[in-house]
XYZ file of C-alpha atoms in Angstrom:
335
model
C -20.822 29.322 -0.729
C -21.137 28.439 -3.924
C -22.380 25.447 -5.936
C -19.188 23.694 -5.924
C -17.840 24.516 -2.737
C -21.268 22.800 -1.009
C -21.301 19.673 -2.811
C -17.209 18.428 -2.075
C -18.822 19.477 1.450
C -21.881 17.507 1.723
C -19.221 14.851 0.319
C -17.244 15.250 3.179
C -19.588 15.210 5.587
C -21.054 12.228 4.376
C -18.109 9.898 4.020
C -16.294 11.543 6.834
C -13.030 12.489 4.855
C -12.445 15.980 7.046
C -10.014 18.743 6.176
C -6.830 18.759 8.190
C -6.477 21.468 10.775
C -3.299 22.627 8.593
C -4.168 21.119 4.885
C -4.545 23.748 2.388
C -8.090 24.242 0.876
C -7.164 22.697 -2.995
C -5.456 20.124 -1.645
C -8.815 18.948 1.056
C -10.793 19.325 -2.011
C -8.786 17.463 -4.684
C -8.670 14.736 -1.798
C -12.441 14.533 -1.994
C -12.235 13.903 -6.023
C -9.815 11.165 -5.381
C -12.176 9.785 -3.255
C -15.234 10.286 -5.083
C -13.481 8.936 -8.607
C -12.727 5.758 -6.512
C -16.497 6.162 -5.456
C -17.835 6.377 -8.836
C -15.403 3.805 -10.356
C -16.605 1.230 -7.831
C -20.260 2.310 -8.454
C -19.866 1.658 -12.325
C -19.277 -2.252 -11.923
C -23.292 -2.123 -11.399
C -24.107 -0.135 -14.493
C -24.883 -3.339 -16.116
C -27.307 -5.316 -13.562
C -27.208 -8.531 -16.366
C -23.335 -8.276 -17.005
C -19.749 -7.574 -15.751
C -18.472 -4.285 -17.148
C -15.022 -3.950 -19.210
C -12.076 -2.618 -17.828
C -12.679 0.163 -20.616
C -16.134 1.001 -19.162
C -14.356 1.544 -15.528
C -11.591 3.544 -16.741
C -13.892 5.710 -19.021
C -15.834 6.083 -15.570
C -12.175 7.466 -13.855
C -11.781 9.598 -16.697
C -14.975 11.189 -17.108
C -15.567 12.012 -13.605
C -11.921 13.647 -12.953
C -12.555 15.817 -16.209
C -15.967 16.921 -14.933
C -14.982 17.913 -11.306
C -11.470 19.922 -13.014
C -14.263 21.814 -15.096
C -16.320 22.496 -11.898
C -13.577 23.560 -10.218
C -10.495 24.874 -12.521
C -8.233 26.223 -9.229
C -7.315 22.994 -8.309
C -6.370 21.472 -11.979
C -2.746 21.830 -10.695
C -3.620 19.390 -7.426
C -4.748 17.155 -9.855
C -3.170 14.749 -12.324
C -2.791 16.424 -15.833
C -4.440 13.533 -17.988
C -6.577 10.472 -16.185
C -4.023 7.726 -17.607
C -2.332 7.688 -14.103
C -5.777 7.947 -12.195
C -7.332 5.409 -13.888
C -4.157 2.898 -13.286
C -4.273 3.758 -9.467
C -7.575 3.230 -8.567
C -7.709 -0.255 -11.062
C -4.952 -1.506 -9.609
C -5.464 -0.871 -5.726
C -9.513 -2.066 -6.433
C -7.623 -5.474 -8.041
C -4.663 -5.912 -5.925
C -6.741 -5.662 -2.464
C -9.396 -7.833 -3.771
C -12.187 -4.876 -4.324
C -12.768 -6.176 -7.537
C -11.756 -9.176 -9.640
C -10.882 -8.987 -13.164
C -11.108 -11.671 -15.629
C -10.443 -11.325 -19.795
C -12.060 -8.280 -20.938
C -14.125 -8.463 -17.792
C -14.565 -7.130 -14.042
C -16.774 -7.942 -11.095
C -16.943 -6.569 -7.752
C -15.508 -8.845 -5.443
C -17.977 -10.658 -2.745
C -18.963 -8.778 0.526
C -16.432 -9.193 2.908
C -16.789 -7.140 6.655
C -14.202 -8.162 9.492
C -13.934 -5.172 12.760
C -10.822 -4.361 14.244
C -10.148 -1.682 16.986
C -13.377 0.091 15.973
C -12.896 0.208 12.078
C -14.821 -2.176 10.431
C -13.294 -3.240 7.224
C -15.617 -3.285 4.206
C -15.057 -4.741 0.475
C -17.833 -6.271 -1.912
C -20.430 -4.002 -0.239
C -23.847 -2.426 -2.440
C -23.471 0.978 -3.052
C -26.102 2.598 -0.649
C -24.239 0.920 2.189
C -21.297 2.991 2.163
C -21.005 5.189 4.737
C -16.989 6.231 5.484
C -13.933 6.447 2.995
C -10.518 6.468 3.674
C -8.410 6.893 0.038
C -10.857 4.833 -1.825
C -11.742 2.668 0.980
C -14.760 1.943 3.018
C -15.096 1.352 6.404
C -17.658 2.073 8.945
C -17.067 2.924 12.594
C -18.038 0.587 15.078
C -16.983 -0.316 18.305
C -15.107 -3.669 19.397
C -12.695 -5.509 17.299
C -9.586 -6.701 19.611
C -7.470 -9.027 17.322
C -6.346 -8.277 14.193
C -5.823 -11.620 12.547
C -9.239 -11.827 10.514
C -8.283 -8.345 8.744
C -4.386 -9.762 7.731
C -6.276 -12.797 6.280
C -9.323 -10.188 4.583
C -6.279 -8.651 3.145
C -3.560 -11.452 2.887
C -1.288 -9.689 5.410
C 1.636 -11.312 6.913
C 0.638 -13.766 9.932
C 3.937 -13.784 11.681
C 5.862 -11.052 13.146
C 9.064 -9.610 10.892
C 11.201 -11.468 13.682
C 9.448 -15.186 13.882
C 9.561 -14.998 10.205
C 13.004 -14.347 10.132
C 14.046 -16.926 12.630
C 11.127 -19.100 10.885
C 13.258 -19.093 7.400
C 16.876 -19.249 8.702
C 16.336 -22.167 10.746
C 14.333 -23.545 7.612
C 17.600 -23.022 5.332
C 19.369 -25.725 3.008
C 22.692 -24.774 2.822
C 25.128 -25.407 -0.093
C 28.954 -24.536 0.726
C 31.039 -22.853 -1.962
C 28.804 -21.807 -4.316
C 30.209 -19.492 -7.184
C 27.936 -17.097 -9.556
C 28.940 -15.924 -12.556
C 27.595 -12.357 -13.187
C 25.156 -10.004 -12.288
C 24.839 -10.766 -8.563
C 23.378 -8.383 -5.711
C 23.296 -7.863 -1.918
C 20.543 -6.818 0.085
C 21.798 -3.568 1.628
C 21.812 -4.060 5.242
C 22.416 -0.096 6.118
C 20.842 3.204 5.846
C 20.439 5.427 3.626
C 18.500 2.772 1.193
C 18.210 6.067 -1.012
C 20.770 5.113 -3.004
C 18.451 1.562 -3.374
C 18.219 -1.467 -1.557
C 20.983 -3.331 -3.527
C 24.654 -3.203 -3.659
C 27.575 -5.295 -4.772
C 28.949 -5.578 -1.466
C 28.258 -8.720 0.685
C 28.158 -9.361 4.494
C 30.843 -10.964 5.268
C 31.051 -11.380 8.772
C 29.089 -14.114 9.588
C 25.587 -12.637 9.640
C 23.111 -14.293 7.100
C 21.400 -11.873 4.325
C 20.155 -12.016 1.098
C 21.334 -12.380 -2.364
C 20.013 -12.179 -6.016
C 21.996 -13.625 -9.196
C 20.442 -13.444 -12.801
C 18.449 -11.373 -15.398
C 15.950 -8.739 -14.314
C 12.816 -10.241 -14.531
C 13.841 -13.751 -13.943
C 16.384 -13.199 -10.854
C 17.002 -16.050 -8.522
C 17.410 -15.181 -4.370
C 19.238 -16.798 -2.144
C 19.939 -16.976 1.752
C 23.884 -16.395 1.885
C 26.343 -16.343 4.724
C 30.056 -16.837 5.143
C 31.626 -19.157 6.971
C 35.888 -18.934 7.359
C 35.616 -16.864 4.548
C 33.388 -19.542 2.145
C 29.900 -18.371 1.185
C 27.140 -20.533 1.707
C 23.862 -20.311 0.028
C 20.370 -21.342 0.587
C 17.597 -21.145 -2.302
C 14.722 -18.848 -1.957
C 11.405 -20.573 -3.429
C 10.106 -18.871 -6.628
C 6.800 -18.175 -4.663
C 8.510 -16.775 -1.770
C 9.714 -13.853 -4.029
C 7.872 -13.053 -7.225
C 6.302 -10.451 -7.646
C 8.546 -7.559 -5.176
C 7.442 -10.603 -2.136
C 11.049 -10.816 -1.352
C 9.954 -7.186 0.304
C 8.571 -9.051 3.018
C 12.094 -11.287 3.904
C 13.888 -7.605 2.732
C 12.149 -5.988 5.992
C 12.368 -9.150 7.954
C 16.387 -9.509 7.448
C 16.777 -5.681 8.380
C 14.392 -5.924 11.416
C 16.827 -8.361 12.431
C 19.775 -6.432 12.194
C 17.718 -3.459 13.805
C 18.008 -1.455 10.462
C 14.464 -1.310 9.056
C 13.615 2.126 8.971
C 10.308 3.712 10.889
C 7.334 4.852 9.426
C 6.726 8.582 10.419
C 3.427 9.422 10.803
C 2.140 13.212 11.327
C -0.825 14.449 12.918
C -3.104 16.955 11.818
C -6.323 16.801 13.239
C -8.584 14.533 11.848
C -5.875 13.702 8.987
C -2.475 11.517 9.423
C 0.420 12.291 7.192
C 2.980 8.972 6.160
C 6.210 8.994 5.359
C 7.206 5.724 4.257
C 11.700 5.314 4.347
C 11.147 1.641 3.287
C 8.800 0.271 0.910
C 6.433 -2.244 2.947
C 5.443 -5.725 1.173
C 2.888 -6.163 -1.632
C 0.084 -6.757 0.611
C 0.709 -4.182 3.217
C 1.403 -1.654 0.960
C -2.124 -2.519 -0.916
C -3.572 -2.406 2.233
C -2.198 0.820 2.807
C -3.152 2.312 -0.291
C -6.509 1.258 -0.566
C -7.066 3.321 2.479
C -5.178 6.594 2.091
C -4.669 8.919 -0.531
C -1.341 9.997 -2.251
C 0.055 12.914 -0.665
C 0.081 14.302 -3.748
C -2.055 13.151 -6.662
C 0.201 15.083 -9.141
C 2.252 11.699 -10.357
C 0.877 8.261 -9.361
C 2.092 6.067 -8.192
C 2.768 8.030 -4.739
C 4.050 5.219 -2.355
C 6.433 6.846 -0.173
C 4.187 9.665 1.584
C 0.395 8.993 2.087
C -2.149 10.484 3.903
C -5.438 8.687 5.885
C -8.275 9.164 7.646
C -7.100 9.307 11.840
C -9.590 6.857 12.487
C -8.551 4.263 10.292
C -4.427 5.164 10.840
C -5.227 4.096 14.269
C -6.185 0.424 13.625
C -3.811 0.127 10.895
C -1.250 1.403 12.923
C -2.325 -1.172 15.635
C -1.914 -3.830 12.899
C 1.493 -2.813 11.391
C 2.892 -2.701 15.014
C 1.979 -6.676 15.760
C 4.021 -7.449 12.732
C 6.718 -5.630 13.719
C 7.140 -2.671 12.204
C 7.736 0.524 13.841
C 6.090 3.598 13.525
C 7.536 7.088 14.850
C 5.467 10.131 15.762
C 6.997 13.268 14.602
C 5.278 16.653 13.694
C 4.912 18.603 10.533
């Protein structure tokens, strides 16, 4: 075993980044390097002990780490990003969106220490560098017995409190309907039946009496409404901006499809200590950020890679229970 292979094996064993039984060796090495880039970025937050660091400093740390490991392992260059820009954005956005770091103008700081236990996994952020014991993706955790209630982890990462069906019921019950509203143009209706690969929105409304979602206006400033048809006349109920901005509408989209029984399951495929995920419909932002933090992209060459992820099996068991509690379906398949 040469020095380079020994180095990656030591990192893998120390942080429990184990190779899948059917995983290509170079794909495993790329996963380990992806996690190393994340840990080095996290470590860079303490490079200046007197002041917070700059975004440029963090990105440079990712770039230099990626370059050094590409030089050390030329055989896996094709498994890693061709340049560091996408990886820099990937790691920074995941840290920021999941609350691992805080970003004020030109400066970045680590979050306060926060740990929550669920299903034998202690989810961690803001921990000291020498307290990192396990890594899945670029998310930190520790193995610890206990944790039967997912609510504290949900609160930690801003996940949905209500089950999807409960959320949809509350939204519909609280609707304030306005009758016979006419929209001038750019009206799109939530697609209620698969396939969804052609987009989540269509031009044809649901007219059979069911309640769904529409949006209207120019991209970037669209308004969202619940809508229904009563006796051939459309009624709408406006949705508040905070419920739909920054892709938050996905929460209601998933809830709506769950109510119709057409929300596709998340497929998963076990490979020893590794689990592959195939998302057939994007999760809401908080759930997506949580999952992305604790998983690797199926391929690192094209980022972001939201529909296909892979993660440590022990972390998957906990995340699966959390998603099931929210009303998402997970379906086991074969690789």
